[in-house]
């Protein structure tokens, strides 16, 4: 099984009991997609601090790693509890900005080096996904990277009309503005963080904006 397997990282799609989810995944390590993106930045030797957006940051497993490595981070989540938990984990001296926002209302700054979205974008409503993806592309500087996950059309939650799922051909179209550094597909039975049976169809992505 791939190290990119995070098949215990999300509670049931509906209802979304985020508080129980945060407790279930507390203190898990950063996701492999983030670590891959960070490793790909290393040979580029940019001077000065880089800036990342952690989109759907949750309790902060990826934000904390970015801060540990000296990145400036804008951490965004729709849940107040997520931001509170994140702040409690962070060094008070860390260069972090937090925002509480829904995907459909989100505004992203320009010239960002990295947008990380660990298992969060599937929770964007389908009618808002295209606009959100355009904002992500526009926010990234040339040479900036996206790291994160999208869900496939064979995922159990694809029947949920409030969630976004994609076929492989749709993923490839979304990634046209990027040089794809990682595109790993998982399609298997598993469980959620709270132990519910589920079929997972996941695309793990790291891509560099052209």
Coordinates of C-alpha atoms in Angstrom, one line a residue:
X1 CA 0.0 0.0 0.0
X2 CA 1.3 3.4 -0.9
X3 CA 2.5 5.9 1.7
X4 CA 0.0 8.3 0.3
X5 CA -2.8 6.3 1.7
X6 CA -4.8 8.5 4.1
X7 CA -7.8 6.3 4.0
X8 CA -8.6 6.9 7.7
X9 CA -8.6 10.7 7.5
X10 CA -12.2 11.7 7.1
X11 CA -15.4 11.1 8.9
X12 CA -18.7 10.3 7.1
X13 CA -19.6 12.8 4.5
X14 CA -23.1 13.4 5.8
X15 CA -23.5 14.2 8.6
X16 CA -20.0 15.8 9.1
X17 CA -19.1 15.4 12.7
X18 CA -15.9 17.5 12.5
X19 CA -15.3 17.6 16.3
X20 CA -15.1 13.8 16.5
X21 CA -12.9 13.8 13.4
X22 CA -10.4 16.2 14.8
X23 CA -10.1 14.1 17.9
X24 CA -9.7 10.9 15.9
X25 CA -6.8 12.3 13.7
X26 CA -5.1 14.4 16.4
X27 CA -1.3 14.4 16.2
X28 CA -1.1 12.5 12.9
X29 CA 2.0 13.4 10.8
X30 CA 2.0 15.6 7.8
X31 CA 0.6 14.1 4.6
X32 CA 3.0 12.6 2.1
X33 CA 1.7 14.9 -0.7
X34 CA 2.8 18.0 1.3
X35 CA 6.2 16.4 2.1
X36 CA 6.7 15.6 -1.6
X37 CA 5.9 19.2 -2.6
X38 CA 8.3 20.5 0.0
X39 CA 11.1 18.2 -1.2
X40 CA 10.5 19.4 -4.7
X41 CA 11.1 23.0 -3.6
X42 CA 14.4 22.3 -2.0
X43 CA 16.6 22.3 -5.1
X44 CA 15.2 25.6 -6.2
X45 CA 17.1 27.6 -3.5
X46 CA 14.8 30.6 -3.3
X47 CA 16.0 33.3 -0.9
X48 CA 13.7 34.5 1.8
X49 CA 10.7 32.8 3.3
X50 CA 8.1 31.2 1.1
X51 CA 4.4 31.6 1.6
X52 CA 1.8 28.8 1.7
X53 CA -1.9 28.6 1.9
X54 CA -3.3 25.5 3.8
X55 CA -6.8 25.3 2.4
X56 CA -9.1 23.3 4.6
X57 CA -6.3 23.2 7.2
X58 CA -8.3 21.2 9.8
X59 CA -6.5 20.7 13.1
X60 CA -3.2 21.7 11.5
X61 CA -1.2 18.5 10.7
X62 CA 0.2 20.1 7.5
X63 CA 0.3 23.7 8.8
X64 CA 2.4 22.8 11.7
X65 CA 5.0 21.1 9.4
X66 CA 5.1 24.2 7.1
X67 CA 5.7 26.5 10.1
X68 CA 8.4 24.1 11.5
X69 CA 10.2 24.6 8.2
X70 CA 10.0 28.4 8.3
X71 CA 7.2 29.0 5.9
X72 CA 4.7 31.8 6.2
X73 CA 1.3 30.2 6.3
X74 CA -2.2 31.4 5.7
X75 CA -4.4 28.7 7.2
X76 CA -8.0 28.6 6.1
X77 CA -10.9 26.4 7.3
X78 CA -14.7 26.8 7.5
X79 CA -14.8 25.4 11.0
X80 CA -14.0 27.7 14.0
X81 CA -13.0 24.6 16.1
X82 CA -10.4 23.7 13.5
X83 CA -8.7 27.1 13.7
X84 CA -8.9 27.1 17.5
X85 CA -7.2 23.7 17.6
X86 CA -4.6 24.8 15.1
X87 CA -3.7 27.9 17.1
X88 CA -3.3 25.8 20.3
X89 CA -0.7 23.7 18.4
X90 CA 1.4 26.5 17.0
X91 CA 4.3 28.4 18.4
X92 CA 3.1 31.9 19.2
X93 CA 6.1 33.3 17.3
X94 CA 5.2 31.4 14.1
X95 CA 4.4 33.4 11.0
X96 CA 0.8 32.4 10.6
X97 CA -2.5 34.0 9.5
X98 CA -5.8 32.2 10.0
X99 CA -9.1 32.7 8.3
X100 CA -12.5 31.2 8.7
X101 CA -14.2 30.9 5.3
X102 CA -16.4 28.7 3.2
X103 CA -15.1 27.6 -0.2
X104 CA -17.8 29.5 -2.1
X105 CA -16.8 32.8 -0.4
X106 CA -13.0 32.3 -0.3
X107 CA -10.6 35.0 -1.5
X108 CA -7.0 34.0 -2.1
X109 CA -4.0 36.3 -2.4
X110 CA -1.6 36.3 -5.4
X111 CA 2.0 35.1 -5.8
X112 CA 1.6 32.2 -3.4
X113 CA 4.4 29.6 -3.5
X114 CA 2.3 26.6 -2.4
X115 CA -1.4 25.8 -2.0
X116 CA -1.9 22.7 0.1
X117 CA -5.4 21.1 0.3
X118 CA -5.2 17.9 2.2
X119 CA -8.5 16.0 1.6
X120 CA -10.4 19.2 1.7
X121 CA -11.4 20.1 -1.9
X122 CA -13.9 17.2 -2.3
X123 CA -16.0 19.1 0.3
X124 CA -16.5 22.0 -2.1
X125 CA -20.0 21.9 -3.7
X126 CA -19.8 20.9 -7.3
X127 CA -21.4 24.1 -8.5
X128 CA -18.6 26.1 -6.8
X129 CA -15.6 23.8 -7.7
X130 CA -14.7 25.3 -11.1
X131 CA -14.5 28.8 -9.6
X132 CA -12.5 27.6 -6.6
X133 CA -10.0 25.8 -8.9
X134 CA -9.6 28.9 -11.0
X135 CA -8.8 30.9 -7.8
X136 CA -6.2 28.3 -6.8
X137 CA -4.5 28.6 -10.2
X138 CA -4.6 32.4 -10.2
X139 CA -3.3 32.6 -6.7
X140 CA -0.2 30.5 -7.4
X141 CA 2.9 32.2 -8.7
X142 CA 4.6 30.8 -11.8
X143 CA 6.6 27.8 -10.4
X144 CA 4.3 27.6 -7.4
X145 CA 2.9 24.2 -6.4
X146 CA -0.4 22.6 -5.5
X147 CA -0.4 19.6 -3.2
X148 CA -3.5 17.7 -2.1
X149 CA -6.2 15.2 -2.9
X150 CA -9.3 15.0 -5.1
X151 CA -11.8 12.2 -4.9
X152 CA -12.7 9.9 -7.9
X153 CA -16.1 9.0 -9.3
X154 CA -16.0 5.5 -7.8
X155 CA -15.7 6.8 -4.3
X156 CA -18.6 5.8 -1.9
X157 CA -19.3 9.5 -1.3
X158 CA -19.8 10.2 -5.0
X159 CA -23.6 9.9 -4.4
X160 CA -23.4 12.9 -2.1
X161 CA -24.6 15.9 -4.3
X162 CA -22.9 18.4 -2.0
X163 CA -19.4 16.9 -2.7
X164 CA -17.1 17.1 -5.8
X165 CA -15.8 14.0 -7.4
X166 CA -13.8 13.6 -10.7
X167 CA -12.9 11.0 -13.3
X168 CA -9.2 10.6 -14.3
X169 CA -9.8 12.5 -17.6
X170 CA -11.3 15.4 -15.6
X171 CA -8.3 15.4 -13.3
X172 CA -6.0 15.6 -16.2
X173 CA -7.9 18.5 -17.6
X174 CA -7.8 20.3 -14.3
X175 CA -4.0 19.8 -14.3
X176 CA -3.3 21.3 -17.7
X177 CA -1.9 24.5 -16.3
X178 CA 0.6 22.5 -14.3
X179 CA 3.6 20.2 -14.7
X180 CA 2.5 17.1 -12.9
X181 CA 5.1 15.9 -10.4
X182 CA 2.8 13.3 -8.7
X183 CA -0.5 11.8 -9.7
X184 CA -1.2 8.7 -7.7
X185 CA -4.6 6.9 -7.7
X186 CA -6.1 4.7 -5.0
X187 CA -9.2 2.7 -5.5
X188 CA -10.0 0.2 -2.7
X189 CA -12.2 -0.6 0.3
X190 CA -11.2 0.9 3.6
X191 CA -12.5 2.7 6.7
X192 CA -13.0 6.3 7.8
X193 CA -11.3 7.8 10.8
X194 CA -14.2 6.8 13.0
X195 CA -14.2 3.2 11.7
X196 CA -17.0 3.3 9.1
X197 CA -16.7 1.0 6.1
X198 CA -16.1 3.0 2.9
X199 CA -14.8 2.5 -0.6
X200 CA -12.1 5.1 -1.4
X201 CA -11.2 6.4 -4.8
X202 CA -8.5 9.1 -4.3
X203 CA -6.1 11.0 -6.5
X204 CA -3.0 12.3 -4.7
X205 CA -1.5 15.3 -6.5
X206 CA 1.6 17.4 -6.5
X207 CA 1.8 19.8 -9.4
X208 CA 4.0 22.8 -10.4
X209 CA 2.3 25.7 -12.1
X210 CA 3.8 26.4 -15.5

